[in-house]
XYZ file of C-alpha atoms in Angstrom:
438
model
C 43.444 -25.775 -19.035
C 43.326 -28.966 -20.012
C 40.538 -32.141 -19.401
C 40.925 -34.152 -16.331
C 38.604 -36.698 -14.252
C 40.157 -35.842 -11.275
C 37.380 -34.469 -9.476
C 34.534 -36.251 -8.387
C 31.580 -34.606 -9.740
C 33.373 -34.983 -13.561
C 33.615 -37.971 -13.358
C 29.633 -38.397 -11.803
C 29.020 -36.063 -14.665
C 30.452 -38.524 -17.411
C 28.253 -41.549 -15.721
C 25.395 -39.711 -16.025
C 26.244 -38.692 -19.811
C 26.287 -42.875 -20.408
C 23.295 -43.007 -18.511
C 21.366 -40.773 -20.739
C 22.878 -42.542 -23.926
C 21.752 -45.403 -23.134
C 18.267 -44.344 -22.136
C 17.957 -42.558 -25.436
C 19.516 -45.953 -27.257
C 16.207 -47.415 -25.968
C 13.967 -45.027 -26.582
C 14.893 -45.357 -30.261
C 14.795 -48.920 -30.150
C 11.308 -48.647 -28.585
C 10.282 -45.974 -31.046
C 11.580 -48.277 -34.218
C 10.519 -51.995 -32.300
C 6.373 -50.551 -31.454
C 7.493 -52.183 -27.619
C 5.337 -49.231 -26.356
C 2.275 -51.539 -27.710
C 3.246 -54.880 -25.774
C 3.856 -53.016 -22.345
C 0.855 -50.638 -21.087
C 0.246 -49.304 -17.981
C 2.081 -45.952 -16.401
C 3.884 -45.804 -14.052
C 4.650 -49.352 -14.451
C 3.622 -51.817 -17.045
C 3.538 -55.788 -17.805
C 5.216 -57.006 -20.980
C 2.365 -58.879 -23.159
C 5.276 -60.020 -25.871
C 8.827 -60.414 -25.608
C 9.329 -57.024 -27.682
C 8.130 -55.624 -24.717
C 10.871 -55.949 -22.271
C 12.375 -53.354 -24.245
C 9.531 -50.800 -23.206
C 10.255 -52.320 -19.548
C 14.244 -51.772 -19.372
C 13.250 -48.524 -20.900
C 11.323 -47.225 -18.275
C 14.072 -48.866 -15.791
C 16.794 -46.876 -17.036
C 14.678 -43.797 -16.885
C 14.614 -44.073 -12.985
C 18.617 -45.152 -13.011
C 19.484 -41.772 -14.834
C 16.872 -39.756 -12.803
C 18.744 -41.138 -9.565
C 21.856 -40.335 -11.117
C 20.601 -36.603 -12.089
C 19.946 -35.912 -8.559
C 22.681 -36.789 -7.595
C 24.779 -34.282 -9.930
C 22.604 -31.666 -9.144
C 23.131 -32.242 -5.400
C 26.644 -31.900 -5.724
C 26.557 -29.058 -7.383
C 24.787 -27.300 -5.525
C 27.219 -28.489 -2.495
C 30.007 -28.424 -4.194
C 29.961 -25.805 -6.791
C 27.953 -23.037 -5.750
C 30.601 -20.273 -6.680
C 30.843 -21.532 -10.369
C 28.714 -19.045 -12.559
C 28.903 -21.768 -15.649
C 28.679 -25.265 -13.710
C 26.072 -24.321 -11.766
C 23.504 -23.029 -13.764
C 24.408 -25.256 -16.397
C 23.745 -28.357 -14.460
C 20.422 -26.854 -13.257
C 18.991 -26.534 -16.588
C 20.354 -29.425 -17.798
C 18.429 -31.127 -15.125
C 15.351 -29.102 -15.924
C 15.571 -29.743 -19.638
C 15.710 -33.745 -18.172
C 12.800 -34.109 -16.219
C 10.824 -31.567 -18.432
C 11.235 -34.296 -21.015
C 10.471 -36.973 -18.962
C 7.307 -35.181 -18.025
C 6.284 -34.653 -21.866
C 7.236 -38.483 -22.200
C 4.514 -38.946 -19.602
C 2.103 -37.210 -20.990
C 2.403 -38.653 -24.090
C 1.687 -42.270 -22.279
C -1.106 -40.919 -20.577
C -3.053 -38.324 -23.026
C -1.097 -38.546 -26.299
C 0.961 -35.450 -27.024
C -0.686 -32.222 -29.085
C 1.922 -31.021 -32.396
C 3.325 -28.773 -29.663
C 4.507 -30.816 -27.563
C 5.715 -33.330 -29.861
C 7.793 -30.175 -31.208
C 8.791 -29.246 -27.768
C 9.669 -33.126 -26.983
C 12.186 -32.479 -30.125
C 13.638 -29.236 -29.003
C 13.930 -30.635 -25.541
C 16.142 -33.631 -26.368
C 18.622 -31.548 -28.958
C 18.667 -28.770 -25.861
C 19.280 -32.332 -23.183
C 22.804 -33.330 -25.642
C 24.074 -29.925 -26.227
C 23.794 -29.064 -22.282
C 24.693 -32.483 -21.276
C 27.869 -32.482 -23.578
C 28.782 -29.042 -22.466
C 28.618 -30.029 -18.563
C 30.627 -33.026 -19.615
C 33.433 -31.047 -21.128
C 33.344 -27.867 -18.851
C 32.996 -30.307 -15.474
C 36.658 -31.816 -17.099
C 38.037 -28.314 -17.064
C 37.088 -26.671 -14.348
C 35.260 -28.352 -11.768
C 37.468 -29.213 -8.640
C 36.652 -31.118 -5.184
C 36.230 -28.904 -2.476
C 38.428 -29.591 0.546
C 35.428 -28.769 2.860
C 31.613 -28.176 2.064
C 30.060 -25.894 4.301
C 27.391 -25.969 6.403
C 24.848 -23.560 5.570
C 21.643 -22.449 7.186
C 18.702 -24.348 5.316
C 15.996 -22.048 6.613
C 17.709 -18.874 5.697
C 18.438 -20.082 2.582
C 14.470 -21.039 2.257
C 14.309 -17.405 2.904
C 16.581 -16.023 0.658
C 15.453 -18.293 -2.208
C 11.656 -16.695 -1.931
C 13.100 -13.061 -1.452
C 15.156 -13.380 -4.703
C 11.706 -14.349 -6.321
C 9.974 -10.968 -5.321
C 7.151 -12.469 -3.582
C 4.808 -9.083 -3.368
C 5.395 -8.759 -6.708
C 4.589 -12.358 -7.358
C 1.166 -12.079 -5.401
C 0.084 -8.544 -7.234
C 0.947 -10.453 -10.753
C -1.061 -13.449 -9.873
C -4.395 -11.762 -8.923
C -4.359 -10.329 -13.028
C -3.482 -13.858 -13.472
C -6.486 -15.214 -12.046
C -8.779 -12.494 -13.052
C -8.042 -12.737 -16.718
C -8.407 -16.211 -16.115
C -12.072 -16.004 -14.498
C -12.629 -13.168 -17.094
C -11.709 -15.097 -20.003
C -13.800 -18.169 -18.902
C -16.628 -16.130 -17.699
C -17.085 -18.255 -14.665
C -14.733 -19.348 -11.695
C -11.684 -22.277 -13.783
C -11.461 -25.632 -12.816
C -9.534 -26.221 -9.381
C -6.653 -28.066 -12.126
C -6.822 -25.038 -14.695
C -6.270 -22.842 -11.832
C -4.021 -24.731 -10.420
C -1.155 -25.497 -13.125
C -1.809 -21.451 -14.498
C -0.811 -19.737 -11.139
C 1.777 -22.268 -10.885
C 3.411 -21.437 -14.290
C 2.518 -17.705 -13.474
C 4.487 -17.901 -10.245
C 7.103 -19.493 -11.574
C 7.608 -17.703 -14.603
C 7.374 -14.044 -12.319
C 9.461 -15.740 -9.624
C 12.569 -16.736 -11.543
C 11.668 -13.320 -13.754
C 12.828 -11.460 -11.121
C 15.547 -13.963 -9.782
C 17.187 -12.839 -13.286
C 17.096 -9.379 -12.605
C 18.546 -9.686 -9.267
C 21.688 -11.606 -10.726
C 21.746 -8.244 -13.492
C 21.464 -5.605 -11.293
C 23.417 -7.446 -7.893
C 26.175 -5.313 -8.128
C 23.256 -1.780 -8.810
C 21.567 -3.369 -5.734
C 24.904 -2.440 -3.792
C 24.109 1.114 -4.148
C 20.569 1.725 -2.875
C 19.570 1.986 0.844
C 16.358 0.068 -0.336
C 18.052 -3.224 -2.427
C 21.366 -3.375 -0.214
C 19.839 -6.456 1.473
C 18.496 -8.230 -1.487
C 20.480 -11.917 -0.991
C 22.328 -10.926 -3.613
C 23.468 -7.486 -3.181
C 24.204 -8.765 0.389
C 26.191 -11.758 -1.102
C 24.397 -14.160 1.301
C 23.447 -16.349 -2.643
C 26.278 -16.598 -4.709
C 25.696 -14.989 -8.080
C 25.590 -18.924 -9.599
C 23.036 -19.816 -7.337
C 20.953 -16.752 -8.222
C 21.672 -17.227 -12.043
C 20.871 -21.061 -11.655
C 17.333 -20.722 -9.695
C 16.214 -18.202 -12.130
C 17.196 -20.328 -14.838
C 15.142 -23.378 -13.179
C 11.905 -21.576 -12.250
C 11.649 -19.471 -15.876
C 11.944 -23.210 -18.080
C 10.349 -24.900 -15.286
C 7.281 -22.215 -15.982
C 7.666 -23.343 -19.780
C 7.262 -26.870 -19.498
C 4.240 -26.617 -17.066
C 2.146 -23.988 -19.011
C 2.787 -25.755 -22.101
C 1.903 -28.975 -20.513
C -1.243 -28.662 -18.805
C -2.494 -25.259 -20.137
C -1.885 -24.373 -23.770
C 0.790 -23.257 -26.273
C -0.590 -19.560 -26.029
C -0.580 -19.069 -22.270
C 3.392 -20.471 -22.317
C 4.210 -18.325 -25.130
C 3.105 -15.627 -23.803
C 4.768 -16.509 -20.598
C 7.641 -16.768 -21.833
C 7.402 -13.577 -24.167
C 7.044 -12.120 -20.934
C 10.309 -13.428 -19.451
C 12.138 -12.412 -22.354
C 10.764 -9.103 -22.013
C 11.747 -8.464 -18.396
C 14.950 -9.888 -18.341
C 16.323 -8.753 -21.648
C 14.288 -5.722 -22.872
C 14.027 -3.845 -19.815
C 16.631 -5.405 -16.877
C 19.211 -5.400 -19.552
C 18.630 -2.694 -21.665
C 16.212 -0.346 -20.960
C 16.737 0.560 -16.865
C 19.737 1.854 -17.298
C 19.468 3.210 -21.600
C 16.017 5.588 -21.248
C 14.067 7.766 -19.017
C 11.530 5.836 -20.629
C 12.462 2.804 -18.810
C 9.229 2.203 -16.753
C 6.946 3.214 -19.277
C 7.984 0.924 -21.875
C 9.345 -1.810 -19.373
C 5.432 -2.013 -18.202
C 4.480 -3.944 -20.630
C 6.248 -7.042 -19.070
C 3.976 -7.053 -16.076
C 1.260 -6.315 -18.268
C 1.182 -9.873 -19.986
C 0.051 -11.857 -16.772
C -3.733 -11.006 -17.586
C -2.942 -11.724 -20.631
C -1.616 -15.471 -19.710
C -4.764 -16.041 -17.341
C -7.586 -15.163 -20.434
C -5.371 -17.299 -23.149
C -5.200 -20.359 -20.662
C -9.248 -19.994 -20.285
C -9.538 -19.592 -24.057
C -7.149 -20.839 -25.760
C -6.911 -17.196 -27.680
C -6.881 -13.307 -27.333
C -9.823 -11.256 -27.690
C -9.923 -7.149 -27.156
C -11.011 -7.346 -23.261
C -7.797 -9.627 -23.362
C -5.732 -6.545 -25.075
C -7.505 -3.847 -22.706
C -6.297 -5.545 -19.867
C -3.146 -5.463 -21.193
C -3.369 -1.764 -21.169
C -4.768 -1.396 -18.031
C -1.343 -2.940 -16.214
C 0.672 -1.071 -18.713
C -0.781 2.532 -18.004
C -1.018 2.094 -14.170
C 3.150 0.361 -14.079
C 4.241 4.235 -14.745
C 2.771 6.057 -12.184
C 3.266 3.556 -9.013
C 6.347 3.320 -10.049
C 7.011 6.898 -10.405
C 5.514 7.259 -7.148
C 8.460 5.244 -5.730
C 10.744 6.751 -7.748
C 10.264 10.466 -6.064
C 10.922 8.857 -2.780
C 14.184 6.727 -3.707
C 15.120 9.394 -5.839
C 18.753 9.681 -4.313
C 19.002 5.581 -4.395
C 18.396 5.483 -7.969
C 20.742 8.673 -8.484
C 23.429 6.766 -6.785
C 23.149 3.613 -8.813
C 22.755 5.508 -11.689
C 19.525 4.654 -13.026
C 17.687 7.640 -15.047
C 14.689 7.546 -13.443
C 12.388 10.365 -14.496
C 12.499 12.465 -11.181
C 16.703 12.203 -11.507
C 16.712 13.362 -15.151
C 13.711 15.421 -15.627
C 13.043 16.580 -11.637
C 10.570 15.918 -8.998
C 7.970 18.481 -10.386
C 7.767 17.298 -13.390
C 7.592 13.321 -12.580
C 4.715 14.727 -10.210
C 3.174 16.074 -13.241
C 3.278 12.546 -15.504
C 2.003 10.842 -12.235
C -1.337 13.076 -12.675
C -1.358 12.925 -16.538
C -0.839 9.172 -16.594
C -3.089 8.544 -13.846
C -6.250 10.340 -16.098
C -5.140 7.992 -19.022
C -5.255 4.870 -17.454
C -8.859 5.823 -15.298
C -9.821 5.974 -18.960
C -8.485 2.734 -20.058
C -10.152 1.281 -17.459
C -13.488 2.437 -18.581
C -12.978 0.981 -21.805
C -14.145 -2.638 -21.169
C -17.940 -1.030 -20.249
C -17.818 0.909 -23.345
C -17.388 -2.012 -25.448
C -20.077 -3.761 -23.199
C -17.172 -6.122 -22.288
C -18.358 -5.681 -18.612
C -21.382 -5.442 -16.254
C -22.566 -2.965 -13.707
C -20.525 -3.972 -11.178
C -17.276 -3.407 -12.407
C -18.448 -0.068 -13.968
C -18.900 1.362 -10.484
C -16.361 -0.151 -9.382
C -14.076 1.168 -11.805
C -15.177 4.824 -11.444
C -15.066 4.741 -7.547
C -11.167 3.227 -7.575
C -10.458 5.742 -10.394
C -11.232 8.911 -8.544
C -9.579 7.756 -5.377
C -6.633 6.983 -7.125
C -6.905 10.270 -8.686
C -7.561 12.430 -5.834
C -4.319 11.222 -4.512
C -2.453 11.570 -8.173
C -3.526 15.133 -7.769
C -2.701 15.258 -4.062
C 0.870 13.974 -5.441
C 0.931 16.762 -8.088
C 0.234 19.459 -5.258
C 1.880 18.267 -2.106
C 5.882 18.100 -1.706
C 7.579 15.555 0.228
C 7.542 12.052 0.146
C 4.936 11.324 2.296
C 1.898 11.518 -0.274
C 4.222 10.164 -3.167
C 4.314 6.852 -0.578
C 1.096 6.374 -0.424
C 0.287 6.923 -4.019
C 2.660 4.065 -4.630
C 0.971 1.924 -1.596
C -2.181 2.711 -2.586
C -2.235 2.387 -6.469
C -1.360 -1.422 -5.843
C -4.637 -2.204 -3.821
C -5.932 -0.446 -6.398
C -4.468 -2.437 -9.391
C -6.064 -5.580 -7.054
C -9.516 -4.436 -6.325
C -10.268 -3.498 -9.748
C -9.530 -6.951 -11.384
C -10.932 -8.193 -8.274
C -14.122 -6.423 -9.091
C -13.420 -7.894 -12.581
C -13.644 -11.144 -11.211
C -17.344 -10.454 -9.295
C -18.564 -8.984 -12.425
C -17.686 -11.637 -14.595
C -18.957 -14.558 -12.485
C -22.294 -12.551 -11.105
């Protein structure tokens, strides 16, 4: 196929392209020319010296090719919603664009720390090599709809925060915020807490997006994913690709921003982890899938004490291993009941390769283990009285029904052993929280 301006949003695509060149002409010429100096002020500023104007037009074209992104995104999502390469390729490219403007921003407002200026760098090579690729792929194989459809904005709304797992979202956030309150030792800042949850949601939120768009056509196969807007085909597979995209790198650029390097690092190790180590390669590869795939929701904690401290200490790694013991047996738990989903999708979960007794038997075993794990921060005097007894009362409820599991058949105790365990997961770092604050 060959290049071709024939459809509108190429052509809209190669205006904004010459938009963005000339906004990063005069950024350079700022840069070299010290106009930044002679024209202070944010959002807008007043030109003190002719030089100036140059900081001025700047800031100008900066709001011309922000208009203009909009607009490219807005007909892409109209327009190209079925394209898995245009879509998601515009979305980022318009993430990677305001993500820079906001670390241009900051660095009027606050002055930017080595990692940002880094990231500022990184950003702008990423900007050209997705903005040249849009060009050139937009030339080849975008083409003007004859009709746009009209689609239902609230169930979209709905099927947008469905593809990001809320429930999941929610449990991840409360070891968010309690290795966050943990870490500090007192309740964070209203803006601290604020811009972590954010980045957490967004980060878990376009986690999972991701490995709805892997496992859309698994989803197919089991009673309990069928619906998933996905599976169901209700979001195209580019529009599930693209938001995941946006809300991961979105989660970058705001952790980074107003947290630290180590809480967006480990953010995004955590992405990386989920999508790649275990959606792509492990779910389907290893009975093991679950127990090494844990350690993916096991980071959150891990985000919420770094963003409080600016490091990791050992409560920070026990927590880690807290989430990472107790991902096996809830989702074990599950497992027993959708047994015959995940044998249908083909996905060796440990009661379809190794049998319901057995799996039963790991529930109890790996239930004792992380009871113990849990009883490690008092040990180390890492923790006070309250979450000691806290600890010990949650951990032999949990295992009275772990053994209750082991002994009774059916699915009916294996349900609630996967209800249960998270409100358990949730009172215990909530009885973190108390104990760290009183």
């Amino acid at each position: 196929m060959k290049y071709s301006l024939r459809s509108s949003f190429a052509r809209q695509t190669l205006v904004l392209f010459f938009l963005v060149l000339l906004l990063t002409l005069l950024g350079r010429a700022v840069t070299l020319t010290g106009a930044a100096a002679y024209c202070q002020g944010w959002p807008v500023c007043v030109p003190t010296h002719p030089v100036g104007w140059l900081q001025l037009v700047h800031r100008l074209a900066v709001v011309l090719a922000s208009v203009q992104m909009v607009w490219v995104m807005r007909k892409a999502w109209r327009e190209q919603r079925e394209n898995t390469l245009l879509l998601p390729l515009t979305t980022v490219l318009g993430v990677l664009f305001f993500g820079q403007a906001l670390i241009g921003s900051l660095e009027v407002t606050h002055g930017l720390a080595r990692h940002l200026a880094v990231l500022h760098g990184l950003t702008a090579v990423s900007l050209w090599f997705a903005l040249l690729g849009l060009a050139l792929v937009a030339g080849v194989q975008a083409v003007d709809p004859v009709s746009v459809p009209v689609l239902d904005a609230r169930q979209r709304l709905k099927d947008f925060f469905a593809l990001s797992k809320p429930l999941i979202v929610a449990l991840l956030l409360v070891t968010t915020f309690a290795g966050l309150v943990a870490g500090g030792k007192q309740w964070p800042s209203f803006p601290l807490a604020f811009w972590t949850l954010l980045g957490g949601a967004l980060a878990a939120g376009g986690s999972s997006a991701l490995n709805q768009y892997i496992d859309r056509e698994l989803d197919k196969n089991m009673q309990r994913t069928a619906k998933r807007p996905l599976a169901s085909e209700r979001l195209t597979a580019a529009e599930g690709l693209a938001f995941g995209l946006a809300l991961c790198l979105s989660s970058y650029y705001i952790l980074a921003g107003f947290v630290n390097l180590l809480a967006a690092l480990l953010s995004l190790a955590g992405i990386f982890y989920y999508v790649f180590f275990y959606s792509v390669w492990l779910k389907k590869a290893t009975v093991q899938n679950i127990v090494i795939g844990g350690g993916a929701g096991a980071i959150p904690p891990m985000v919420g004490w770094a963003a409080a401290t600016g490091r990791l200490d050992l409560a920070a790694l026990i927590l880690f291993a807290i989430v990472f013991m107790w991902t096996p047996p809830h989702f074990w738990a599950l497992a027993i009941v959708r047994q015959k989903d995940y044998a249908r999708a083909g996905v060796p979960m440990l009661p379809v390769v190794r049998g319901e007794e057995e799996t039963r038997r790991q529930i109890l075993i790996y239930t004792f283990v992380l009871v113990a794990v849990t009883l490690l921060l008092p040990l180390f005097n890492l923790t006070g009285t309250i979450y000691l007894v806290s600890a010990l009362l949650l951990g032999l409820s949990l295992l009275y029904t772990a053994w209750r599991v082991w002994k009774v058949p059916g699915n009916k105790v294996a349900h609630i052993m996967y209800r249960w365990s998270s409100m358990y997961l949730a009172f215990l770092f909530l009885a973190l929280m108390l104990d760290a604050v009183l």
